[in-house]
Amino acid sequence: MKKYKVFLVCLVAIGFFGSCKDQATTVSSEPISIVGEEVEVYKELNPGGILLDFDAESPIATYYVSEDDVPYFQGPSVDSKVLGKYGKGIELDVLEISGDWLVVRERISRDVVEEGKEINRTAWEKVFVPKGKASKNPFVKVEDNELYSTTNTDYNTHPSTLFDMGWLSKKEFEKASKQHVSAFKADTLKFVQENKVYKLEFDSCERLLEDNISESDDYSRYEYKGTFEKLNREVFYVGLYEAWNYIMIDREDCSIENDWNFLDMPVLSPKGTRFATIGYDPYMDETNVQLIPLKNGKLGESINVSIEKWTIWETERYKMFWVDENTFYVPILHVRTLSNTRNVIEDKEAEKHLQFIFCTLKKA
């Protein structure tokens, strides 16, 4: 790349260059003769960063940061200015690979002087990331210190006050899963939708559930999931406008109690004393864990916690289940994996990267 020589000096009286800091350097395609120290800059520096045209330069590859707090530099050197740091799993748009460096597209904000005025400029620039700190693998591993991580203080407890959590091997998970008998009977054919309407007919009552496919807040779409025979209730997924939940319909009177609405698919403990649900909220980029006690057919007050780094990920073979009244097993993925893959992961590929944990209640 062609270089130009310029000469810089502090012209305090005129006030043109301000304090002569790097970010106040004006760049020209022609040499400027000013008494002072001689330095070399690229024509594209404006100042300090290599500007780029977003539409003109397309990425040649996608990489993912492999660890936390990976710095990205202004130039291809660890002695260059650090512009920021990436977290583990962040997706990188790589424009080129130069030796041990990835040249990455990034938006950078700088305080600069343009036409004699100090402004804050945000623009696309080329930044440099050590090649050994990223890979093409979009799957991110959940680490020990991420099991209890949370940033949402709106919920009523911290994960560490509710659970003891730890790791399971795939073999341990599979062995326990084979011994598990689910209280839920999955059955998508018991009730079939006709003209966007489910017609539920029981011995003593009937109920209609009709989709409302619209662009309004009243949008709703129903999907039958199965039955909790012990509870005499049918389970439906309800897709709402920018939300969703699961409802249960009592077969005795066809009622839908507000208390029987769940954040995600409810999983009943072996003796039927509590429900657990775990679901990922893409709008908040967090996992919601909900525990609800059940006694004499009545739900108690729910306990909710927010998890920041991991979420449940179920396949046909690996699903969440209770092993006793106080402990359940969960297959998980790092939440960054979901964003990296746009939530589109085939079961076969997901199962290569699933991790398995146990969650045991501290307060039974």
Coordinates of C-alpha atoms in Angstrom, one line a residue:
M1 CA 0.0 0.0 0.0
K2 CA 1.4 3.4 -1.0
K3 CA 2.5 5.6 1.9
Y4 CA 2.8 9.4 2.2
K5 CA 5.0 11.5 4.4
V6 CA 3.4 14.2 6.4
F7 CA 4.8 16.6 9.0
L8 CA 2.9 17.4 12.2
V9 CA 3.2 20.3 14.6
C10 CA 1.2 21.8 17.4
L11 CA -0.2 25.0 16.1
V12 CA -1.7 26.2 19.3
A13 CA -2.2 29.8 18.3
I14 CA -4.2 28.8 15.2
G15 CA -6.0 26.0 17.0
F16 CA -6.2 23.9 13.8
F17 CA -4.9 20.6 15.1
G18 CA -6.0 20.9 18.7
S19 CA -3.6 19.1 21.1
C20 CA -1.8 17.0 18.4
K21 CA -3.1 13.8 19.7
D22 CA -3.2 10.9 17.3
Q23 CA -7.0 11.1 17.0
A24 CA -6.8 14.7 16.0
T25 CA -4.5 14.1 13.0
T26 CA -5.9 15.2 9.6
V27 CA -5.1 13.0 6.7
S28 CA -4.3 14.2 3.2
S29 CA -3.4 12.5 -0.1
E30 CA -0.6 15.1 -0.6
P31 CA 2.4 15.8 1.7
I32 CA 2.0 18.6 4.1
S33 CA 5.1 20.7 4.9
I34 CA 4.9 21.7 8.6
V35 CA 7.8 22.1 10.9
G36 CA 7.8 19.2 13.3
E37 CA 8.3 15.5 13.7
E38 CA 8.1 13.4 10.6
V39 CA 5.7 10.4 10.7
E40 CA 4.2 8.0 8.2
V41 CA 0.5 7.2 7.9
Y42 CA -1.6 5.3 5.4
K43 CA -3.9 7.3 3.2
E44 CA -6.8 5.3 4.5
L45 CA -6.1 6.3 8.1
N46 CA -8.6 8.8 9.3
P47 CA -7.0 8.8 11.8
G48 CA -5.4 5.7 13.1
G49 CA -7.9 3.3 11.8
I50 CA -8.2 1.7 8.3
L51 CA -11.5 2.8 7.0
L52 CA -13.5 0.5 4.7
D53 CA -16.6 0.6 2.5
F54 CA -19.0 -1.9 4.0
D55 CA -20.7 -2.7 0.7
A56 CA -17.5 -2.9 -1.3
E57 CA -15.6 -5.4 0.8
S58 CA -17.3 -8.7 1.6
P59 CA -16.1 -11.3 4.2
I60 CA -14.3 -14.3 2.8
A61 CA -14.9 -16.4 5.9
T62 CA -16.7 -16.4 9.3
Y63 CA -14.7 -17.2 12.4
Y64 CA -15.7 -17.4 16.1
V65 CA -13.7 -16.2 19.0
S66 CA -12.5 -19.2 21.1
E67 CA -12.1 -17.5 24.5
D68 CA -13.1 -14.5 26.5
D69 CA -11.4 -11.1 26.5
V70 CA -9.7 -11.4 23.1
P71 CA -8.3 -8.0 22.1
Y72 CA -8.7 -6.6 18.6
F73 CA -5.9 -4.3 17.5
Q74 CA -5.6 -1.3 15.2
G75 CA -2.8 -2.9 13.3
P76 CA -1.3 -6.4 12.9
S77 CA 0.9 -6.2 16.0
V78 CA 0.3 -6.8 19.7
D79 CA 2.1 -3.5 20.2
S80 CA -0.6 -1.7 18.2
K81 CA -3.4 0.1 19.9
V82 CA -6.1 -2.1 21.5
L83 CA -9.5 -1.0 20.2
G84 CA -11.6 -3.3 22.3
K85 CA -12.1 -6.9 23.4
Y86 CA -14.3 -9.8 22.1
G87 CA -16.2 -12.3 24.3
K88 CA -16.1 -16.0 23.7
G89 CA -18.1 -17.2 20.7
I90 CA -18.5 -13.8 19.1
E91 CA -18.9 -14.1 15.3
L92 CA -16.2 -12.3 13.2
D93 CA -16.6 -11.2 9.6
V94 CA -13.1 -11.9 8.2
L95 CA -12.1 -9.9 5.2
E96 CA -8.7 -11.5 4.7
I97 CA -6.1 -13.6 6.5
S98 CA -2.6 -12.2 6.7
G99 CA -0.1 -14.5 8.3
D100 CA -1.0 -14.9 12.0
W101 CA -3.7 -12.2 11.8
L102 CA -7.4 -12.2 10.9
V103 CA -8.4 -8.9 9.3
V104 CA -11.9 -8.3 10.6
R105 CA -14.7 -5.8 9.8
E106 CA -15.8 -3.8 12.9
R107 CA -17.5 -0.6 13.8
I108 CA -15.3 1.7 15.7
S109 CA -16.1 5.0 17.5
R110 CA -13.4 7.7 17.7
D111 CA -13.1 11.3 18.8
V112 CA -11.6 13.1 15.8
V113 CA -11.1 16.5 14.4
E114 CA -12.6 17.1 11.0
E115 CA -12.7 20.5 9.3
G116 CA -11.4 22.1 12.5
K117 CA -14.2 20.6 14.7
E118 CA -14.1 17.9 17.3
I119 CA -16.6 15.2 16.6
N120 CA -17.3 11.6 17.6
R121 CA -17.2 9.4 14.5
T122 CA -18.4 5.8 14.2
A123 CA -17.4 4.0 11.0
W124 CA -16.5 0.6 9.7
E125 CA -12.8 -0.1 10.0
K126 CA -10.4 -3.0 9.6
V127 CA -9.2 -4.4 12.9
F128 CA -6.8 -7.2 13.6
V129 CA -7.4 -10.3 15.7
P130 CA -4.7 -13.0 16.4
K131 CA -5.6 -16.0 14.3
G132 CA -5.0 -18.4 17.1
K133 CA -7.7 -16.8 19.2
A134 CA -10.6 -17.8 16.8
S135 CA -11.8 -20.8 14.8
K136 CA -14.4 -21.8 12.3
N137 CA -16.3 -23.8 14.9
P138 CA -19.6 -22.1 15.8
F139 CA -20.1 -24.3 18.8
V140 CA -19.0 -22.8 22.1
K141 CA -18.3 -24.8 25.2
V142 CA -19.9 -24.0 28.5
E143 CA -17.3 -23.6 31.2
D144 CA -17.5 -24.3 35.0
N145 CA -17.7 -20.6 35.9
E146 CA -20.6 -20.1 33.5
L147 CA -23.1 -22.5 35.0
Y148 CA -24.5 -20.0 37.5
S149 CA -23.9 -16.8 35.5
T150 CA -26.8 -14.4 35.5
T151 CA -27.4 -10.7 34.8
N152 CA -31.1 -10.4 35.2
T153 CA -32.0 -9.2 38.7
D154 CA -35.7 -8.9 38.0
Y155 CA -36.3 -12.5 38.9
N156 CA -36.9 -13.5 42.5
T157 CA -33.7 -15.5 43.2
H158 CA -30.1 -16.2 42.1
P159 CA -29.4 -19.6 40.5
S160 CA -26.8 -20.4 43.2
T161 CA -29.4 -20.0 46.0
L162 CA -31.8 -22.4 44.3
F163 CA -29.7 -25.1 42.8
D164 CA -26.6 -27.2 43.1
M165 CA -25.4 -27.7 39.5
G166 CA -22.7 -29.9 38.1
W167 CA -21.6 -31.9 35.1
L168 CA -22.7 -35.3 33.9
S169 CA -21.1 -37.5 31.3
K170 CA -23.1 -38.5 28.2
K171 CA -23.0 -42.1 29.5
E172 CA -24.4 -41.1 32.9
F173 CA -27.2 -39.1 31.2
E174 CA -28.1 -41.9 28.8
K175 CA -28.2 -44.5 31.6
A176 CA -30.5 -42.4 33.7
S177 CA -32.7 -41.5 30.7
K178 CA -33.3 -45.2 29.9
Q179 CA -34.7 -45.7 33.4
H180 CA -36.9 -42.6 33.3
V181 CA -40.6 -42.9 32.8
S182 CA -42.2 -39.6 31.7
A183 CA -45.4 -38.4 33.2
F184 CA -46.2 -36.7 29.9
K185 CA -47.5 -38.6 26.9
A186 CA -46.6 -36.9 23.7
D187 CA -49.4 -37.2 21.1
T188 CA -49.8 -34.8 18.2
L189 CA -52.6 -36.8 16.5
K190 CA -55.2 -37.1 19.3
F191 CA -56.5 -33.7 18.3
V192 CA -56.2 -32.5 14.7
Q193 CA -56.7 -28.9 13.6
E194 CA -59.3 -28.2 10.9
N195 CA -59.6 -24.8 9.3
K196 CA -57.3 -23.4 12.0
V197 CA -59.6 -24.7 14.8
Y198 CA -59.1 -27.3 17.4
K199 CA -62.3 -28.8 18.6
L200 CA -61.9 -30.5 22.0
E201 CA -64.7 -32.9 23.0
F202 CA -64.7 -34.6 26.4
D203 CA -67.4 -36.5 28.4
S204 CA -68.7 -33.4 30.2
C205 CA -67.5 -30.4 28.1
E206 CA -66.4 -29.0 24.8
R207 CA -64.0 -26.2 23.8
L208 CA -62.8 -24.6 20.7
L209 CA -59.3 -23.2 20.2
E210 CA -59.1 -21.0 17.1
D211 CA -55.9 -19.5 15.5
N212 CA -55.8 -15.8 14.9
I213 CA -53.2 -15.3 12.3
S214 CA -52.8 -11.5 12.0
E215 CA -50.2 -8.7 12.3
S216 CA -51.8 -7.4 15.5
D217 CA -51.1 -8.0 19.2
D218 CA -54.0 -10.5 19.2
Y219 CA -52.0 -13.0 17.1
S220 CA -52.3 -16.6 18.4
R221 CA -51.5 -20.0 17.0
Y222 CA -52.2 -23.3 18.8
E223 CA -50.4 -26.6 18.5
Y224 CA -51.4 -29.7 20.4
K225 CA -48.5 -31.4 22.3
G226 CA -50.0 -34.2 24.5
T227 CA -51.4 -35.2 27.8
F228 CA -50.6 -35.4 31.5
E229 CA -52.7 -38.3 32.4
K230 CA -52.1 -38.0 36.2
L231 CA -53.4 -34.4 36.0
N232 CA -56.2 -35.1 33.6
R233 CA -55.0 -32.2 31.4
E234 CA -54.2 -31.6 27.7
V235 CA -51.2 -29.5 26.8
F236 CA -51.1 -26.9 24.0
Y237 CA -48.3 -24.7 22.7
V238 CA -49.5 -21.1 22.0
G239 CA -47.6 -18.9 19.7
L240 CA -48.3 -15.2 20.5
Y241 CA -47.2 -11.9 19.1
E242 CA -43.5 -11.7 20.0
A243 CA -44.0 -14.3 22.7
W244 CA -45.3 -17.9 23.5
N245 CA -46.4 -20.1 26.3
Y246 CA -47.8 -23.5 27.1
I247 CA -51.3 -24.0 28.5
M248 CA -53.2 -26.9 30.0
I249 CA -56.9 -27.6 29.6
D250 CA -58.8 -29.5 32.3
R251 CA -60.7 -32.4 30.7
E252 CA -63.4 -32.2 33.5
D253 CA -64.6 -28.6 32.7
C254 CA -62.5 -27.5 29.7
S255 CA -61.1 -24.6 31.7
I256 CA -57.8 -22.9 31.1
E257 CA -56.6 -21.6 34.4
N258 CA -54.2 -18.7 34.3
D259 CA -52.0 -20.4 36.8
W260 CA -51.5 -23.3 34.4
N261 CA -49.6 -21.2 31.9
F262 CA -45.9 -21.9 31.6
L263 CA -42.9 -20.2 30.1
D264 CA -42.0 -23.3 28.2
M265 CA -42.8 -27.0 28.0
P266 CA -43.5 -28.1 31.6
V267 CA -41.8 -31.3 32.9
L268 CA -43.5 -33.0 35.9
S269 CA -41.5 -34.7 38.7
P270 CA -42.0 -38.5 39.2
K271 CA -44.4 -38.1 42.2
G272 CA -46.1 -35.1 40.7
T273 CA -45.0 -32.6 43.4
R274 CA -43.5 -29.9 41.1
F275 CA -43.0 -28.7 37.5
A276 CA -39.9 -27.4 35.9
T277 CA -39.6 -25.5 32.7
I278 CA -36.5 -24.2 30.9
G279 CA -36.6 -22.1 27.8
Y280 CA -34.4 -19.7 25.9
D281 CA -35.7 -16.1 25.3
P282 CA -34.2 -14.8 22.1
Y283 CA -35.4 -11.2 22.8
M284 CA -33.6 -11.0 26.1
D285 CA -30.8 -13.4 25.1
E286 CA -31.1 -15.4 28.3
T287 CA -32.5 -18.7 29.6
N288 CA -35.5 -18.7 31.9
V289 CA -35.8 -21.5 34.5
Q290 CA -39.2 -21.8 36.2
L291 CA -40.0 -24.1 39.2
I292 CA -43.6 -24.5 40.3
P293 CA -44.8 -26.6 43.3
L294 CA -48.0 -28.7 42.8
K295 CA -50.2 -29.9 45.7
N296 CA -53.7 -31.4 45.5
G297 CA -54.1 -30.2 42.0
K298 CA -53.2 -26.6 42.8
L299 CA -50.1 -24.8 41.7
G300 CA -48.0 -22.8 44.2
E301 CA -46.0 -19.7 43.7
S302 CA -43.4 -20.1 40.9
I303 CA -39.7 -19.6 41.5
N304 CA -37.9 -18.1 38.5
V305 CA -34.2 -17.7 37.7
S306 CA -32.3 -16.3 34.8
I307 CA -29.3 -18.0 33.2
E308 CA -27.0 -16.0 31.0
K309 CA -24.6 -18.4 29.3
W310 CA -26.4 -21.7 28.6
T311 CA -29.8 -23.0 27.6
I312 CA -31.6 -26.3 27.2
W313 CA -31.2 -28.0 23.8
E314 CA -33.3 -31.1 23.3
T315 CA -33.1 -33.6 20.5
E316 CA -35.1 -36.7 19.8
R317 CA -32.7 -38.7 21.9
Y318 CA -31.7 -36.2 24.6
K319 CA -34.4 -34.5 26.6
M320 CA -34.7 -32.9 30.1
F321 CA -36.1 -35.2 32.8
W322 CA -36.4 -35.6 36.6
V323 CA -34.5 -38.4 38.3
D324 CA -36.3 -37.9 41.6
E325 CA -38.4 -35.1 43.3
N326 CA -35.4 -32.8 43.7
T327 CA -33.1 -33.4 40.8
F328 CA -33.4 -33.1 37.0
Y329 CA -31.0 -33.6 34.2
V330 CA -30.6 -31.2 31.3
P331 CA -28.9 -31.3 27.9
I332 CA -27.4 -27.9 27.2
L333 CA -25.6 -25.7 24.7
H334 CA -23.9 -22.3 25.1
V335 CA -26.3 -19.5 24.2
R336 CA -23.6 -18.1 21.9
T337 CA -23.9 -21.3 19.8
L338 CA -27.6 -20.5 19.2
S339 CA -26.9 -17.0 17.8
N340 CA -23.9 -18.3 15.8
T341 CA -26.0 -21.0 14.1
R342 CA -29.2 -18.8 13.9
N343 CA -30.9 -21.4 16.0
V344 CA -30.8 -23.9 13.1
I345 CA -29.0 -27.0 14.3
E346 CA -29.6 -30.5 13.1
D347 CA -30.0 -33.1 15.8
K348 CA -27.0 -35.1 14.6
E349 CA -24.7 -32.1 14.7
A350 CA -26.1 -30.8 18.0
E351 CA -25.5 -34.2 19.7
K352 CA -21.8 -33.9 18.9
H353 CA -21.6 -30.8 21.1
L354 CA -24.2 -31.3 23.8
Q355 CA -23.1 -31.0 27.4
F356 CA -25.1 -32.5 30.3
I357 CA -25.8 -31.1 33.8
F358 CA -27.7 -32.0 36.9
C359 CA -29.8 -29.4 38.9
T360 CA -30.6 -30.3 42.5
L361 CA -32.9 -28.2 44.6
K362 CA -31.3 -26.8 47.7
K363 CA -34.7 -26.3 49.3
A364 CA -37.0 -29.3 48.7

